[in-house]
Every structure is written in structure tokens, then in C-alpha cells.
mmCIF file of C-alpha atoms in Angstrom:
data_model
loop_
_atom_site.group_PDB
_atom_site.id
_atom_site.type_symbol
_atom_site.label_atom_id
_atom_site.label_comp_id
_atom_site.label_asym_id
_atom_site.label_seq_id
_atom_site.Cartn_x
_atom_site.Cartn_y
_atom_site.Cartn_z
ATOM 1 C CA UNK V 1 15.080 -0.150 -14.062
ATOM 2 C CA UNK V 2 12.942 1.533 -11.288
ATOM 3 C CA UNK V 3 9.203 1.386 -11.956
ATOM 4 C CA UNK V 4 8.132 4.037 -9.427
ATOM 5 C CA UNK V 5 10.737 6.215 -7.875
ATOM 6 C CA UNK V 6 11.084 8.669 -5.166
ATOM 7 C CA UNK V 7 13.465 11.446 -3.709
ATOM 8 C CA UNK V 8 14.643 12.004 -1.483
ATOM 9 C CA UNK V 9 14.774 8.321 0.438
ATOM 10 C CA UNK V 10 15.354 10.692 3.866
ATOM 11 C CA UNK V 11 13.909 13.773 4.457
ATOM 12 C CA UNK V 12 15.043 15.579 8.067
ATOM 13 C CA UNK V 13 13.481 19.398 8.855
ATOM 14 C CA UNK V 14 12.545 21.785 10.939
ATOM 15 C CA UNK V 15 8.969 22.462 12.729
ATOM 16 C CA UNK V 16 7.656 25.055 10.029
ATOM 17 C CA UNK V 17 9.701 24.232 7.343
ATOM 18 C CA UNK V 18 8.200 23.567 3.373
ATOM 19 C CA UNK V 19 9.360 20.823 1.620
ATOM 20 C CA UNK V 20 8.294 18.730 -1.478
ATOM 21 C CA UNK V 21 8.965 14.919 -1.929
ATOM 22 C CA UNK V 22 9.121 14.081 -6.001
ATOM 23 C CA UNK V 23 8.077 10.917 -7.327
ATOM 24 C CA UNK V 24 7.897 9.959 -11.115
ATOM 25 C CA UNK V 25 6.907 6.389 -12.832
ATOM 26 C CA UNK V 26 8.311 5.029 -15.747
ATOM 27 C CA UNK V 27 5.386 2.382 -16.400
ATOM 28 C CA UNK V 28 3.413 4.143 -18.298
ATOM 29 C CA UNK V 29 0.683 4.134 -15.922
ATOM 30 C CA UNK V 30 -2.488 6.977 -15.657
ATOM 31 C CA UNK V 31 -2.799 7.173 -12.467
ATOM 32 C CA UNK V 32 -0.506 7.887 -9.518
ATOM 33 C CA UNK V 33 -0.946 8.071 -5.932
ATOM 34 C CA UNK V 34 0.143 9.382 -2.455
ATOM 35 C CA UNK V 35 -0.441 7.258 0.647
ATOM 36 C CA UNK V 36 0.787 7.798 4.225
ATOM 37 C CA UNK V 37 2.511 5.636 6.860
ATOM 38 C CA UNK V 38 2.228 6.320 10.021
ATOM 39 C CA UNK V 39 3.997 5.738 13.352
ATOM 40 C CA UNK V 40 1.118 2.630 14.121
ATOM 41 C CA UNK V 41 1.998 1.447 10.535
ATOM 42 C CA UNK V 42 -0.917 2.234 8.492
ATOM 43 C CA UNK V 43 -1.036 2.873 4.995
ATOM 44 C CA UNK V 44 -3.296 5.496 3.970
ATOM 45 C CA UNK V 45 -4.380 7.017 0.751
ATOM 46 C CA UNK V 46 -3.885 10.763 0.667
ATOM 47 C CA UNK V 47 -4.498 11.660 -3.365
ATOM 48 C CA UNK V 48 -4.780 10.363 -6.512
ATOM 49 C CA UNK V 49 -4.240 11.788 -9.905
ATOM 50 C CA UNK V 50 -5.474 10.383 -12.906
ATOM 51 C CA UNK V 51 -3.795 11.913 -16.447
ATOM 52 C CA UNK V 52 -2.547 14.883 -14.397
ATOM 53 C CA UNK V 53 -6.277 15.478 -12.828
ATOM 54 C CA UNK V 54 -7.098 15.487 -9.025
ATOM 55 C CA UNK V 55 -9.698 12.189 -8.419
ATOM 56 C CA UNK V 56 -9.129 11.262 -4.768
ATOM 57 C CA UNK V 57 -8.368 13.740 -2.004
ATOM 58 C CA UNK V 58 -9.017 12.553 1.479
ATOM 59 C CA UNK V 59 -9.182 14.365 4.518
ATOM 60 C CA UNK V 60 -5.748 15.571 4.289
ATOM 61 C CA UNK V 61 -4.780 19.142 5.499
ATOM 62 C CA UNK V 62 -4.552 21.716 2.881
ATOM 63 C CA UNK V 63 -1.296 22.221 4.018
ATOM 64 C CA UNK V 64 -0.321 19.136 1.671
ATOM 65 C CA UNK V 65 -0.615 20.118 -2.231
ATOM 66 C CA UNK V 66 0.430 17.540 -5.006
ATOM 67 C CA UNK V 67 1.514 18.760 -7.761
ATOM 68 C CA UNK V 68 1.306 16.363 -11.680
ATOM 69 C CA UNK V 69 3.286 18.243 -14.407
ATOM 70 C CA UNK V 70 2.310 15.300 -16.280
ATOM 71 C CA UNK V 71 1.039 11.693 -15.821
ATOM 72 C CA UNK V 72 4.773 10.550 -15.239
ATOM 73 C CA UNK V 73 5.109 13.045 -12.133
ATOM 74 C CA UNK V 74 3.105 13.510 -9.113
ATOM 75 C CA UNK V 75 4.882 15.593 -6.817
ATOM 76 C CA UNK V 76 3.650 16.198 -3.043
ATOM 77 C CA UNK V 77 4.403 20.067 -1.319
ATOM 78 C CA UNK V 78 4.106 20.393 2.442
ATOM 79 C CA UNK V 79 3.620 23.403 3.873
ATOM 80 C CA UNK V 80 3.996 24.738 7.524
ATOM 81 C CA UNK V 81 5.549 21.145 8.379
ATOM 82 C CA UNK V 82 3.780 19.947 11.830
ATOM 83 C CA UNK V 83 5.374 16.922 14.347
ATOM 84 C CA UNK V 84 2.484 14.998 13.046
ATOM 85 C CA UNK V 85 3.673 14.893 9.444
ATOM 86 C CA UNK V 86 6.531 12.749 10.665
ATOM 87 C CA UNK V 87 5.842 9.500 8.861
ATOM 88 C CA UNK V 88 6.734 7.330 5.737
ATOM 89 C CA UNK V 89 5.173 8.694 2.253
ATOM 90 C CA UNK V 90 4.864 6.416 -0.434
ATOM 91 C CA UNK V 91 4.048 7.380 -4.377
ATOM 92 C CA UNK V 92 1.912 4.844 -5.829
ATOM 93 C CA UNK V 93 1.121 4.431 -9.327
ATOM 94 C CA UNK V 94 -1.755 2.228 -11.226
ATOM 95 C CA UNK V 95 -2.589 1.741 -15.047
ATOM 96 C CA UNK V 96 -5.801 3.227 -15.059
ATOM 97 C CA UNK V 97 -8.104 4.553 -11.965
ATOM 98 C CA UNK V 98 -11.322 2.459 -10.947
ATOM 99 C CA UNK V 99 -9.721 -1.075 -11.795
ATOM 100 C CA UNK V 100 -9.513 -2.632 -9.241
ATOM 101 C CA UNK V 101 -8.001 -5.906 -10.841
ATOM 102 C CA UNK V 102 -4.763 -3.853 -11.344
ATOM 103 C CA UNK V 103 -2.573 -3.641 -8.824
ATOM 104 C CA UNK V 104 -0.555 -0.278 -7.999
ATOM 105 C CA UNK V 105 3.123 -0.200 -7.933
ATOM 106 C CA UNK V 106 4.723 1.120 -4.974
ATOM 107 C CA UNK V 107 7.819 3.576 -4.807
ATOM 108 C CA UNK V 108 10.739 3.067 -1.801
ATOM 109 C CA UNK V 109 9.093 5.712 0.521
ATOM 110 C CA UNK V 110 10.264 8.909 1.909
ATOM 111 C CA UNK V 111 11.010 9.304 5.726
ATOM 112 C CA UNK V 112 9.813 12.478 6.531
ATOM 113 C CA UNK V 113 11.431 13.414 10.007
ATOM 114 C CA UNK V 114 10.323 16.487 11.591
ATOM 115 C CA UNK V 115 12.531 17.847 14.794
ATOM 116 C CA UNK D 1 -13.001 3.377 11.514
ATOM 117 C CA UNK D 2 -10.549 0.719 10.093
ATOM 118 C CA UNK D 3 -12.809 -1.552 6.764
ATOM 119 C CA UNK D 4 -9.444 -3.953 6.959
ATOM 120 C CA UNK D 5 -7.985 -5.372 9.846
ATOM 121 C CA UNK D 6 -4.811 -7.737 10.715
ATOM 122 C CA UNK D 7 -5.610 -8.483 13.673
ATOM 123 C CA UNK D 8 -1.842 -11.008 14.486
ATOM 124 C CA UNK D 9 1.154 -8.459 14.192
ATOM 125 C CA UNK D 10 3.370 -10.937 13.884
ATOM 126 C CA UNK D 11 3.991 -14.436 12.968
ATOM 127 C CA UNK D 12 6.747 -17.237 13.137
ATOM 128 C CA UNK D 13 6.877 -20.763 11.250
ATOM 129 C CA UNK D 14 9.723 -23.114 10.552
ATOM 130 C CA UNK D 15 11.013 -22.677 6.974
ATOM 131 C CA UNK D 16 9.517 -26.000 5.244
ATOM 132 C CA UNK D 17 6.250 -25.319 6.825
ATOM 133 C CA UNK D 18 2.998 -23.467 5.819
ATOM 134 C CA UNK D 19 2.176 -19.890 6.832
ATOM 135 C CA UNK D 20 -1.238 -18.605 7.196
ATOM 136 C CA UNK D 21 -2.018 -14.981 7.139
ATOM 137 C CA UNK D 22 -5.524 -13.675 7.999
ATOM 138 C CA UNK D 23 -7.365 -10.392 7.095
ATOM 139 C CA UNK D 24 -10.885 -9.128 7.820
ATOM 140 C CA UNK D 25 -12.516 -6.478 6.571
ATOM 141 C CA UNK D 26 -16.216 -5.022 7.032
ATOM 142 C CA UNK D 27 -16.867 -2.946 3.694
ATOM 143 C CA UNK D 28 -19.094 -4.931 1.719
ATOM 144 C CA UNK D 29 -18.487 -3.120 -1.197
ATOM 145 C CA UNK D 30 -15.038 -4.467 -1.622
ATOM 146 C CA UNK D 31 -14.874 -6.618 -4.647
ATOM 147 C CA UNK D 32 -11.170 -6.936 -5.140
ATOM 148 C CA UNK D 33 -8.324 -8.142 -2.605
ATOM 149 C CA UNK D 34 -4.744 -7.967 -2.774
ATOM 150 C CA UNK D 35 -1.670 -9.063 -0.667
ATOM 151 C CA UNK D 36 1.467 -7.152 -0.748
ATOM 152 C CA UNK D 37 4.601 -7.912 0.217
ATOM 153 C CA UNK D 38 7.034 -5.086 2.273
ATOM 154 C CA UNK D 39 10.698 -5.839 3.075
ATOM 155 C CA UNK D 40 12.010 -3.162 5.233
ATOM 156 C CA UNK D 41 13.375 0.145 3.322
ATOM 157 C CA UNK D 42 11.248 -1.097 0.382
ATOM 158 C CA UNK D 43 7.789 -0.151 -0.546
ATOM 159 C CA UNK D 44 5.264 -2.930 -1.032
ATOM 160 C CA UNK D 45 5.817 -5.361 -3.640
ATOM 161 C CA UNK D 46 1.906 -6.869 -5.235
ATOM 162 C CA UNK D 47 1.670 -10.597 -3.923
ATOM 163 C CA UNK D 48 -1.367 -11.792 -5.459
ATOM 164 C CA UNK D 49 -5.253 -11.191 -5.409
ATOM 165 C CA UNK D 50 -8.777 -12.561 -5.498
ATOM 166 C CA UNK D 51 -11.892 -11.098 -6.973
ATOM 167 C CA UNK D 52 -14.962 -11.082 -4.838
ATOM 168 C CA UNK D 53 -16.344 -13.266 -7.644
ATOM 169 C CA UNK D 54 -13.570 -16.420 -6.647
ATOM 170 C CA UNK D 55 -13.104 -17.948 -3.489
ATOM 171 C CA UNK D 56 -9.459 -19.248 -4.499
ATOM 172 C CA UNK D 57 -6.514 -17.844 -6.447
ATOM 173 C CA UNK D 58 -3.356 -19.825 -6.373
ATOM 174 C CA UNK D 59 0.589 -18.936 -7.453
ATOM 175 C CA UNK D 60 2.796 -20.967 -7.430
ATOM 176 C CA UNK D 61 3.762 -21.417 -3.392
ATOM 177 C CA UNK D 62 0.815 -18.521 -2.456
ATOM 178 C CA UNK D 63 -2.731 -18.927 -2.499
ATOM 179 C CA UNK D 64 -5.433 -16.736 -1.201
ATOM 180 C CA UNK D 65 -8.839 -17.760 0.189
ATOM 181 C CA UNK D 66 -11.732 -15.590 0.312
ATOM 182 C CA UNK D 67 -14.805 -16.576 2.619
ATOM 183 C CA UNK D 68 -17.488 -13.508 1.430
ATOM 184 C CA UNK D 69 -19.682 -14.459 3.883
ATOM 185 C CA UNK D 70 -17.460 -14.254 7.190
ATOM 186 C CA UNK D 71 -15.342 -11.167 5.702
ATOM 187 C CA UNK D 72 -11.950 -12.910 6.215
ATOM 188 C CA UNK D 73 -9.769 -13.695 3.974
ATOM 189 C CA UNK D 74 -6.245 -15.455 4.153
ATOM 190 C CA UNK D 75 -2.314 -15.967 2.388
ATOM 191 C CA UNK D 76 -1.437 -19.154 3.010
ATOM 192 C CA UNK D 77 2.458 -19.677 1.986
ATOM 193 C CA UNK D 78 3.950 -23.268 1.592
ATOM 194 C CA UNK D 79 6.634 -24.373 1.643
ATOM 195 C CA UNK D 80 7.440 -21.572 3.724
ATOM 196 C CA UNK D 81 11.127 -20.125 2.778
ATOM 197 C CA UNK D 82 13.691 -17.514 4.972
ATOM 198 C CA UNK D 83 13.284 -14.947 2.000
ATOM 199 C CA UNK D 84 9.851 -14.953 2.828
ATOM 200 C CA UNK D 85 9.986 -13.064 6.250
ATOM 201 C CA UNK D 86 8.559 -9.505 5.353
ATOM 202 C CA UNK D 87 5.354 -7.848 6.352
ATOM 203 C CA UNK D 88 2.583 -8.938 4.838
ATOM 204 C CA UNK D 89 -0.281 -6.049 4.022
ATOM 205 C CA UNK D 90 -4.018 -7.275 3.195
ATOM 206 C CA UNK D 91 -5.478 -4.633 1.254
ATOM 207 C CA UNK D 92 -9.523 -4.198 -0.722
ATOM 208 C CA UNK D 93 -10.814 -2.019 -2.837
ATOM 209 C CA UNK D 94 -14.354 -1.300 -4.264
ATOM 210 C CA UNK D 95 -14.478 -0.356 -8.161
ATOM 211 C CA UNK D 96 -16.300 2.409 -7.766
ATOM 212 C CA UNK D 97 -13.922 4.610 -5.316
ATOM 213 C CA UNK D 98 -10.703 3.241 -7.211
ATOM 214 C CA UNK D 99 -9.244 3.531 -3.589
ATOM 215 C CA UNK D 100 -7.515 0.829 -1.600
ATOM 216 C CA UNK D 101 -7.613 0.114 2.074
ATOM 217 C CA UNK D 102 -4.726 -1.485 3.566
ATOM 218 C CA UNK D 103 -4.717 -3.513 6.790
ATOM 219 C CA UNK D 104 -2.168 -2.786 9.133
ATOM 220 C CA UNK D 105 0.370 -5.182 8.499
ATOM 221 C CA UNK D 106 1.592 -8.918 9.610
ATOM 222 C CA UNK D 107 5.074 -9.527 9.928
ATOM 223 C CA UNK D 108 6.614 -12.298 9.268
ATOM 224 C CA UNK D 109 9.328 -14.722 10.283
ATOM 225 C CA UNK D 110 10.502 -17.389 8.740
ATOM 226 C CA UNK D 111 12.856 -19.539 10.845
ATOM 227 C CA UNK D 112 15.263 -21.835 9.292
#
């Protein structure tokens, strides 16, 4: 069974386009995340959503909107797609936020290709 | 500003042999450190981790040292096996952001 799965795997668009990337957890966890990888390989945390509530949101253009229907889903919109958002998104997901002796479960990744 | 940092991209050992995998960070806030595993296509797969309150945590063929006062900590894998050649991330967190902060990566190759 998948603990943390995303869709789609491969994501290839237009400059300008919107698109959303869904991701949904079947561990029962709280808290989900977003994190981006980019071309130099870095994983960084974008949001995280604890029982459907906004807790983390770093510096990421509002053009990005995640979306939790409930704590099983966190969904990420991107608006107004730029070159730059070309990368690797992976959905995250943790059994409760602020514990750090619990580590978070990664999904596959999208590749987000923009031409 | 990069907290964690990986500072060997890559790394090759003879399978049989150990592996050691180094990570420094500059937060001293973190109190918990992980390891994660990535083979390519895949997202990263939890390794093990070490509380700031330990300077060891060992499993099975992993352990992971943690020397507070020079930042650094390090994977060391032994015997060293094939199926272990993956990237290896270093990643901290502090318990009051809930956040963690990966390092950029160390792959690795085990030859046979």
C-alpha cells in the first residue's frame, strides 16, 4: 500500500499555464507538507498543514496556493506557471507538527516541467 | 543562507567496506537529526536519527554520530552493500518551528 502518494508522477506545461499537483496520505498522519527540489538539488519546505490548517508558509510566491479538503489531502495550485517553477515537488506527511522525533514520510515527487 | 551542508557530492567504497557520510549544520537550535535515503524516481525513504541529547544511535548496519560541539554529524554504513548506492540527505530540525532543513545531498556508490 502507498503511504503518501502523488499525481501526476510528470507534469509538462506551458509558460502561463495553472496546474495543481494532488497528494493524499493514507497514514493517518496530521500534518502534511510541500517541499521543493530544485535544479542544484535542494529540498525545501514550502507549506505545512496541520488538521487541514495553514502552520508553515515560507517565502513562496503567492502564485502557489495549497489547498487541504481534509487532513488526508493537501493539494498544491500553481498559478501563472514561471521557468523557475521547473523542479521536483514532493508531498510530505508527519504524525503530528512540532515533533521532531517523528520522521515525515515522503511521496514519489512530481516533475514539474515548464517549456 | 544554507543551516545544513553536505559538503562531498559524491562518494564511492567497495561493497564489504564502511561508508562515512558527513553533514554540518550551523543552527544551534536544531535538536533532532535525521538521514534519509533517495533512490532515483523515489522520494526519500527515513534512515535513522539522533537527538541532540545522544551522541550515538545505531541500526543494525547504520549508525549516526553527533559531535554538538563541532556541528557535524555523520552515517557511517558497514558492511557497505550495492543496494546501498542512493543519495544520502542529512536533514535537522528545531521543535519549535516543526520545520526540517535538508542538506543538499551525498550520493552514493557502492562498488561491488
Amino acid at each position: 500500500d502507498t503511504a503518501v502518494s502523488q499525481t501526476p508522477k510528470y507534469l509538462v506545461t506551458q509558460m502561463g499555464n495553472d496546474k495543481s499537483i494532488k497528494c493524499e496520505q493514507n497514514l493517518g498522519h496530521d500534518t502534511m507538507y510541500w517541499y521543493k527540489q530544485d535544479s542544484k538539488k535542494f529540498l525545501k519546505i514550502m507549506f505545512s498543514y496541520n488538521n487541514k490548517e495553514l502552520i508553515i508558509n515560507e517565502t513562496v510566491p503567492n502564485r502557489f496556493s495549497p489547498k487541504s479538503p481534509d487532513k488526508a489531502h493537501l493539494n498544491l495550485h500553481i498559478n501563472s506557471l514561471e521557468l523557475g517553477d521547473s523542479a521536483v515537488y514532493f508531498c510530505a506527511s508527519s504524525q503530528d507538527f512540532g515533533m521532531s522525533n517523528q520522521p515525515q514520510h515522503f511521496g514519489d515527487g512530481t516533475r514539474l516541467s515548464i517549456l | 543562507d544554507q543551516q545544513v551542508k553536505q559538503n562531498s557530492p559524491s562518494l564511492s567504497v567497495q561493497e564489504g567496506r564502511i561508508s562515512i557520510l558527513n553533514c554540518d549544520y550551523t543552527n544551534s537550535m536544531f535538536d533532532y537529526f535525521l538521514w534519509y535515503k533517495k533512490y532515483p524516481a523515489e522520494g526519500p525513504t527515513f534512515l535513522i536519527s539522533i537527538s541532540s541529547i545522544k551522541d550515538k544511535n545505531e541500526d543494525g548496519r547504520f549508525t549516526v554520530f553527533l559531535n554538538k560541539s563541532a556541528k557535524h554529524l555523520s552515517l557511517h554504513i558497514v558492511p557497505s552493500q550495492p543496494g546501498d548506492s542512493a543519495v544520502y540527505f542529512c536533514a535537522a530540525s528545531a521543535s519549535n518551528t516543526g520545520k526540517l532543513i535538508f542538506g543538499q545531498g551525498t550520493t552514493l556508490q557502492v562498488k561491488p
